Coordinates of C-alpha atoms in Angstrom, one line a residue:
X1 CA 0.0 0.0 0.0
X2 CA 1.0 3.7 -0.3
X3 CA 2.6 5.5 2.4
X4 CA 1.9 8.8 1.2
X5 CA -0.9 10.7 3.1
X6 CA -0.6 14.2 1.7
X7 CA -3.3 13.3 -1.0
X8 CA -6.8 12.0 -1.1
X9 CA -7.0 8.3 -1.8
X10 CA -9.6 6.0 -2.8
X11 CA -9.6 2.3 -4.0
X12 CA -7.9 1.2 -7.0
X13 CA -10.9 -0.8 -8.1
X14 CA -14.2 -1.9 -6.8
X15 CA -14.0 -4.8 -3.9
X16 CA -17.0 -6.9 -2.6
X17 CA -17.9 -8.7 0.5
X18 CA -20.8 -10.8 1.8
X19 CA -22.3 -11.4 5.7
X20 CA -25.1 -11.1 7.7
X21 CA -26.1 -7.6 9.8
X22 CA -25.2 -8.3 13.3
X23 CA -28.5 -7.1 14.8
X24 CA -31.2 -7.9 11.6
X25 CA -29.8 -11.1 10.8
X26 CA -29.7 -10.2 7.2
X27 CA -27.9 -11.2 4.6
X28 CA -25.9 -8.6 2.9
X29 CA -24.0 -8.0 0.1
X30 CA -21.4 -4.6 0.5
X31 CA -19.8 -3.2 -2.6
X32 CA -16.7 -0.5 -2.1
X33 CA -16.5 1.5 -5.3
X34 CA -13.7 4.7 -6.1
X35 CA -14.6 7.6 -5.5
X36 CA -13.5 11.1 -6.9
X37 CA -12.0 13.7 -4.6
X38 CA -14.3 15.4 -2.2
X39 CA -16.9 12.8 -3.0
X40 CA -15.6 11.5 1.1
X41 CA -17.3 7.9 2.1
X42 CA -21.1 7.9 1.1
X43 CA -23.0 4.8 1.8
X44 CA -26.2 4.1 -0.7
X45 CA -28.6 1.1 0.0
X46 CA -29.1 -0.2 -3.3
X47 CA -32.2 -2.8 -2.0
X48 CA -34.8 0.0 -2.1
X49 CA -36.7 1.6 -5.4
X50 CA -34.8 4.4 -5.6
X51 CA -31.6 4.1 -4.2
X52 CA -30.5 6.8 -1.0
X53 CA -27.4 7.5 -0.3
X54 CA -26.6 8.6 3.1
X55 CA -23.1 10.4 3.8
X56 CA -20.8 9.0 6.6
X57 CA -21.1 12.1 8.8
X58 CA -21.6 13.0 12.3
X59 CA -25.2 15.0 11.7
X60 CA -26.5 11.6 10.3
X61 CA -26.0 9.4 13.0
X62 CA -29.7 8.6 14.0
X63 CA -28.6 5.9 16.6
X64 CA -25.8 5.3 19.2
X65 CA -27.6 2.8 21.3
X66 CA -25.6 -0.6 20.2
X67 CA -24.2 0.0 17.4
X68 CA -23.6 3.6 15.0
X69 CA -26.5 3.9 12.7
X70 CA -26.4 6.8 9.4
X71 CA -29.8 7.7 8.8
X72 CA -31.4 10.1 5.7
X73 CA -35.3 10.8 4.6
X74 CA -36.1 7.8 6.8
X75 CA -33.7 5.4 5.6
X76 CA -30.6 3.6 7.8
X77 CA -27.5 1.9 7.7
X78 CA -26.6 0.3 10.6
X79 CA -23.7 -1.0 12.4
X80 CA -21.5 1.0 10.6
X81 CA -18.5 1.8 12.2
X82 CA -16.3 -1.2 11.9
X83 CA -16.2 -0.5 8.1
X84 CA -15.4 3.3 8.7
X85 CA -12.9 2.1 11.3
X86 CA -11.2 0.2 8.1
X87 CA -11.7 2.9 5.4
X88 CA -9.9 5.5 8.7
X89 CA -7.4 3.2 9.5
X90 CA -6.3 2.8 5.9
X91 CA -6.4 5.9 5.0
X92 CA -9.4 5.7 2.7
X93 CA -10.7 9.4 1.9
X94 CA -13.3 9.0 -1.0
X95 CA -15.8 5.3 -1.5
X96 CA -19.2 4.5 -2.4
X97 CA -20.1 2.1 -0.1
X98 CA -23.1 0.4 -1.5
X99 CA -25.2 -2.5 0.9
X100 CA -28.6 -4.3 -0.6
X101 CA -29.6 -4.4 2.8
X102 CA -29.8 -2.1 6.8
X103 CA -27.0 -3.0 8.1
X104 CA -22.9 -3.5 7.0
X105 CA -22.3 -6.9 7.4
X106 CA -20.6 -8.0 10.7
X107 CA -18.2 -10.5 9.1
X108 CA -16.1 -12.0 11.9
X109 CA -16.8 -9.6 14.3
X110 CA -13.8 -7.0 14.1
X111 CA -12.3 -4.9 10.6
X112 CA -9.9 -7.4 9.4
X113 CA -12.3 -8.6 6.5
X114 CA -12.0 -4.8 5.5
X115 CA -9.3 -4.3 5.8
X116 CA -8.2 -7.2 3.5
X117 CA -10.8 -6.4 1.2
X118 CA -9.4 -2.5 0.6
X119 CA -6.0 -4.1 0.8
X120 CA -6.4 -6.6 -2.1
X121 CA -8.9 -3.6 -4.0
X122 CA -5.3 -1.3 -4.0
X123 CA -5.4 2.1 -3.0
X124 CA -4.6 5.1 -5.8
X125 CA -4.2 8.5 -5.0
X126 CA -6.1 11.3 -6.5
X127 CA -4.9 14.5 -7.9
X128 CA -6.3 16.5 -4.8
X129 CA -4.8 17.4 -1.4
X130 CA -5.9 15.9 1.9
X131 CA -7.5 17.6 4.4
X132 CA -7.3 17.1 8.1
X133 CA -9.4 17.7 10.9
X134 CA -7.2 20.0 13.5
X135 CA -8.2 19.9 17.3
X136 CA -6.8 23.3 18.8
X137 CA -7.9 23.1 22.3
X138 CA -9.0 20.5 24.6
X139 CA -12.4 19.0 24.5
X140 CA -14.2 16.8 27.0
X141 CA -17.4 15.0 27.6
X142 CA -18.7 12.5 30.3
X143 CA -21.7 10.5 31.3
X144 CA -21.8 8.8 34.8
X145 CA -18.1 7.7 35.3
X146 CA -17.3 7.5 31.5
X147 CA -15.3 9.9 30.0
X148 CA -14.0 11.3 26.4
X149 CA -11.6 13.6 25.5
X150 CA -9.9 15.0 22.0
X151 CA -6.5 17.5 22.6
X152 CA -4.1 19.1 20.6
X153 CA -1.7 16.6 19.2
X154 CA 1.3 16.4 16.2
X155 CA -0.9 12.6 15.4
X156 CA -3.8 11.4 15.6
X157 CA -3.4 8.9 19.0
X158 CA -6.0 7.5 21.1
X159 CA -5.5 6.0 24.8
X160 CA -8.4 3.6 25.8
X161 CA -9.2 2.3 29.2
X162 CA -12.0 -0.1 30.0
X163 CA -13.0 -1.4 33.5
X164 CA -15.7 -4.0 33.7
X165 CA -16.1 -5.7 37.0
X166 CA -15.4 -9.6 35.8
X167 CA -12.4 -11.4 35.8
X168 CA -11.6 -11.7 32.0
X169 CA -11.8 -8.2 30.9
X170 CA -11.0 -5.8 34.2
X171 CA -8.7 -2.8 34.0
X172 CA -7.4 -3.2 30.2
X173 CA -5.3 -0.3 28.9
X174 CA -4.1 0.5 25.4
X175 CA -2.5 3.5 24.0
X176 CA -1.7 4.0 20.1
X177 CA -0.4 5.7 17.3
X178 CA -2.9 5.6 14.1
X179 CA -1.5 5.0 10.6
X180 CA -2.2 2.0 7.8
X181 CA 0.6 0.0 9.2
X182 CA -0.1 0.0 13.0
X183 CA -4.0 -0.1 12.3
X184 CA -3.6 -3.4 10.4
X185 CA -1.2 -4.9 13.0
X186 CA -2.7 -3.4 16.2
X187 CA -6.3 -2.7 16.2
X188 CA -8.0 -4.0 12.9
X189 CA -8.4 -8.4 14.3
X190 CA -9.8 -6.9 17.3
X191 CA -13.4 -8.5 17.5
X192 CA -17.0 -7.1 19.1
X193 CA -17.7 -8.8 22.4
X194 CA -20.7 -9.0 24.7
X195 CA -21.4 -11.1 27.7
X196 CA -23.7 -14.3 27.7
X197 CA -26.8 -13.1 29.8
X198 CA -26.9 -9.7 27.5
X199 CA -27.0 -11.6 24.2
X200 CA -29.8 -13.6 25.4
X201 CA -31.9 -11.0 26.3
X202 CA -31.2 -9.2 23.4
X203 CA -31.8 -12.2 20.9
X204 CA -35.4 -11.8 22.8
X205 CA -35.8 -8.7 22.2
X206 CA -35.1 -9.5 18.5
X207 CA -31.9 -8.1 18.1
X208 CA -28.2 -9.6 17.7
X209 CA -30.4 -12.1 15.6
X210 CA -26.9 -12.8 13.5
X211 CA -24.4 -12.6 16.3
X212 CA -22.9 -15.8 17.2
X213 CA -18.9 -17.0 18.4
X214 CA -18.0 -16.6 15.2
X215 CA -18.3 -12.9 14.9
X216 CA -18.2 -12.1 18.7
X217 CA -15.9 -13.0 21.7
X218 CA -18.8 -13.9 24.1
X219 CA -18.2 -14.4 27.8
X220 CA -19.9 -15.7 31.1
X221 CA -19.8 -15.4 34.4
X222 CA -16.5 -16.1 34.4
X223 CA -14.6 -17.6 30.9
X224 CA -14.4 -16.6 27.3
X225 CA -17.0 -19.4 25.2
X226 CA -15.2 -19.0 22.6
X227 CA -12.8 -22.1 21.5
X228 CA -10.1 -20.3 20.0
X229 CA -9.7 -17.7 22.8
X230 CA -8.5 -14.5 22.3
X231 CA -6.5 -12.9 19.7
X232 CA -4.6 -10.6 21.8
X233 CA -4.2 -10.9 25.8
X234 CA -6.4 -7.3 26.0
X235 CA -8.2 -8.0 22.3
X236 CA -11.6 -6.3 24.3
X237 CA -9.7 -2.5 25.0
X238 CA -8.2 -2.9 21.6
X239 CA -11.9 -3.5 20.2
X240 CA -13.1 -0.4 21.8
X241 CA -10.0 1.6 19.8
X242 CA -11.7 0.1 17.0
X243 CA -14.8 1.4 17.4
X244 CA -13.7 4.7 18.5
X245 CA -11.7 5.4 15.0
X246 CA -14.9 4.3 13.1
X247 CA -17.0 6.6 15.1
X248 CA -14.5 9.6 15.3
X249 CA -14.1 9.5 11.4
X250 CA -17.6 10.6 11.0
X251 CA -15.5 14.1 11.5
X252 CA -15.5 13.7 7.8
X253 CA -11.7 13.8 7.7
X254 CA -8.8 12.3 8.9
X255 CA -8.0 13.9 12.7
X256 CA -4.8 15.5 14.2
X257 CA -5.2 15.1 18.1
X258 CA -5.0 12.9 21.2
X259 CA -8.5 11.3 22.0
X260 CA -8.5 9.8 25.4
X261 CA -11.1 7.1 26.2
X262 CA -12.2 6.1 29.5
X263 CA -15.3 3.6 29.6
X264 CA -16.7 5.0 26.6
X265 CA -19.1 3.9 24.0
X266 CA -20.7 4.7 20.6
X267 CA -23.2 7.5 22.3
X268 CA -19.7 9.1 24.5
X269 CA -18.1 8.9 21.5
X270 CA -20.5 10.9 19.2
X271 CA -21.2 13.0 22.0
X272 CA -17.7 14.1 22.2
X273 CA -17.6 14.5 17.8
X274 CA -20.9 16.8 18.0
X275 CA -19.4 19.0 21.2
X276 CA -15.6 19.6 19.0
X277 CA -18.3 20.2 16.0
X278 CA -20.0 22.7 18.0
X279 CA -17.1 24.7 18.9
X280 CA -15.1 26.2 15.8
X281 CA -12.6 27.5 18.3
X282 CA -12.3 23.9 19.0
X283 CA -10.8 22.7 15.5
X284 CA -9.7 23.9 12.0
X285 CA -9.8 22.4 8.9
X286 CA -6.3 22.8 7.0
X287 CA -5.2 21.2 3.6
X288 CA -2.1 20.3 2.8
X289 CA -0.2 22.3 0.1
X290 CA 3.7 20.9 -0.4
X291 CA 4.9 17.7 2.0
X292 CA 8.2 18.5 0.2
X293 CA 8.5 21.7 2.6
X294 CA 9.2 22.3 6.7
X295 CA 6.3 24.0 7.4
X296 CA 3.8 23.5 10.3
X297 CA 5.5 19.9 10.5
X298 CA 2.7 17.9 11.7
X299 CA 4.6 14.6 11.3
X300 CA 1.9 12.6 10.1
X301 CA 2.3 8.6 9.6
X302 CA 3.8 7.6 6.5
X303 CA 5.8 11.5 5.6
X304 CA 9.1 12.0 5.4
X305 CA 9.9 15.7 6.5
X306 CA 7.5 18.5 7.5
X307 CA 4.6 19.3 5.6
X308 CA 2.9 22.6 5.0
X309 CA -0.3 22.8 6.3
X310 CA -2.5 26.1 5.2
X311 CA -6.6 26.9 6.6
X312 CA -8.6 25.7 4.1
X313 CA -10.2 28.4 2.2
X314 CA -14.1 28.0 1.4

């Protein structure tokens, strides 16, 4: 893959994946088609008469509650940020993301089917500049005991922390750098989890109707169910990175800044996205002009030298 991140990228061709939604059940076909630049990642269910498309942006999340849902004149896509987490991660600026069904396909429970899917698809870059989502001052939110914060950084870096009172998944603490490289490696095999008694209420209820151990890490009272264990020693924090990149991305473009996690969720982690949104003393959009000069020398992942970051002008 390309290391360079001072352009807009897309896929090289079009790359196609099958599964079932998570909570409907569904069976669901996803297509990833290029994009031009600016187009940024627009998801369009295909199964209806006329075709919607829904942008992947913060003002149309319509749900937070177990998954992050997009929603436009009445129409969703749900579960959606596993996918954005892959398209972030990689560096992915511009897709059509096209589903014949509600819901992006849970695959094995984490981004890694993405992931391998843009991967093998090939990423080209497009005659435009990036641009990058700046946070200037700290930010914060909180519900309860949970907590969310974004702060100036030189990289976009998030440090998670999750506390659940059982004995497989107390105290768990992560801390990393973003890029394609150390998304891949790090964070993209981390998988969803959930614990017994909660996925039997909620299969009840009607919902997790396609969840099963082999697209969730599902624990007891005491012990993972799964057979094949874990994938890392503290796979559940590094799950919770996951979802946090797919849910921050819905900034519309890539972010420079520090997010802190503590407890946090989808909701927190919208929350927090709408509150920086709400602030334009909180953030500024820049664009970068020439990596080949030491300018403002955000050292983002994958550049050589400074780069030259300039406001974007409207």
């Amino acid at each position: 893959m390309s290391q360079s991140f001072h352009s807009q990228r897309t896929l090289s061709q079009t790359a196609t994946c099958q599964g079932v939604g998570l909570h409907s059940g569904t069976p669901v076909t996803l297509t990833l088609r290029p994009a031009p630049a600016g187009h940024g990642i627009v998801f369009v269910r295909t199964d209806l008469p006329r075709p919607v498309s829904i942008p992947a942006l913060a003002e149309y999340v319509v749900d937070t509650a177990l998954a992050t849902s997009l929603g436009k004149d009445g129409v969703r896509v749900g579960t959606v940020e596993h996918l954005m987490s892959a398209l972030a991660g990689l560096g992915i600026d511009n897709a059509r993301v096209e589903l014949d069904g509600p819901e992006v396909p849970i695959m094995d429970g984490s981004a890694a089917v993405f992931a391998q899917v843009i991967q093998e698809a090939g990423v080209r870059e497009l005659d435009a500049p990036r641009e990058y989502l700046v946070i200037k001052k700290h930010v914060a939110v909180a519900e309860g005991d949970k907590q969310a914060s974004l702060a100036p950084a030189r990289r976009f870096r998030i440090s998670c922390t999750i506390d659940f009172e059982h004995p497989v998944i107390q105290g768990q603490s992560f801390d990393v750098e973003l890029n394609d490289r150390g998304f891949s490696r790090e964070i993209s095999r981390a998988r969803t989890f959930g614990f017994l008694r909660d996925v039997e209420k909620l299969k009840k209820l009607g919902l997790a109707r396609g969840g099963s151990l082999e697209n969730a890490i599902v624990v007891d009272e005491v012990s993972i169910l799964n057979p094949e264990g874990l994938r890392f020693p503290d796979e559940f924090v590094r799950h919770k990175i996951l979802d946090a990149v797919g849910d921050v991305s819905l900034f519309g473009r890539p972010v420079i800044g520090h997010m802190t996690a503590y407890k946090t969720g989808h909701a927190l982690n919208h929350k927090l996205v709408r509150k920086v949104l709400s602030d334009p003393s909180a953030y500024e959009i820049v664009t970068v002009r020439r990596p080949e000069v030491e300018g403002m020398e955000l050292a983002m992942p994958g550049l050589s030298g400074g780069l030259e970051l300039e406001p974007l002008v409207a």
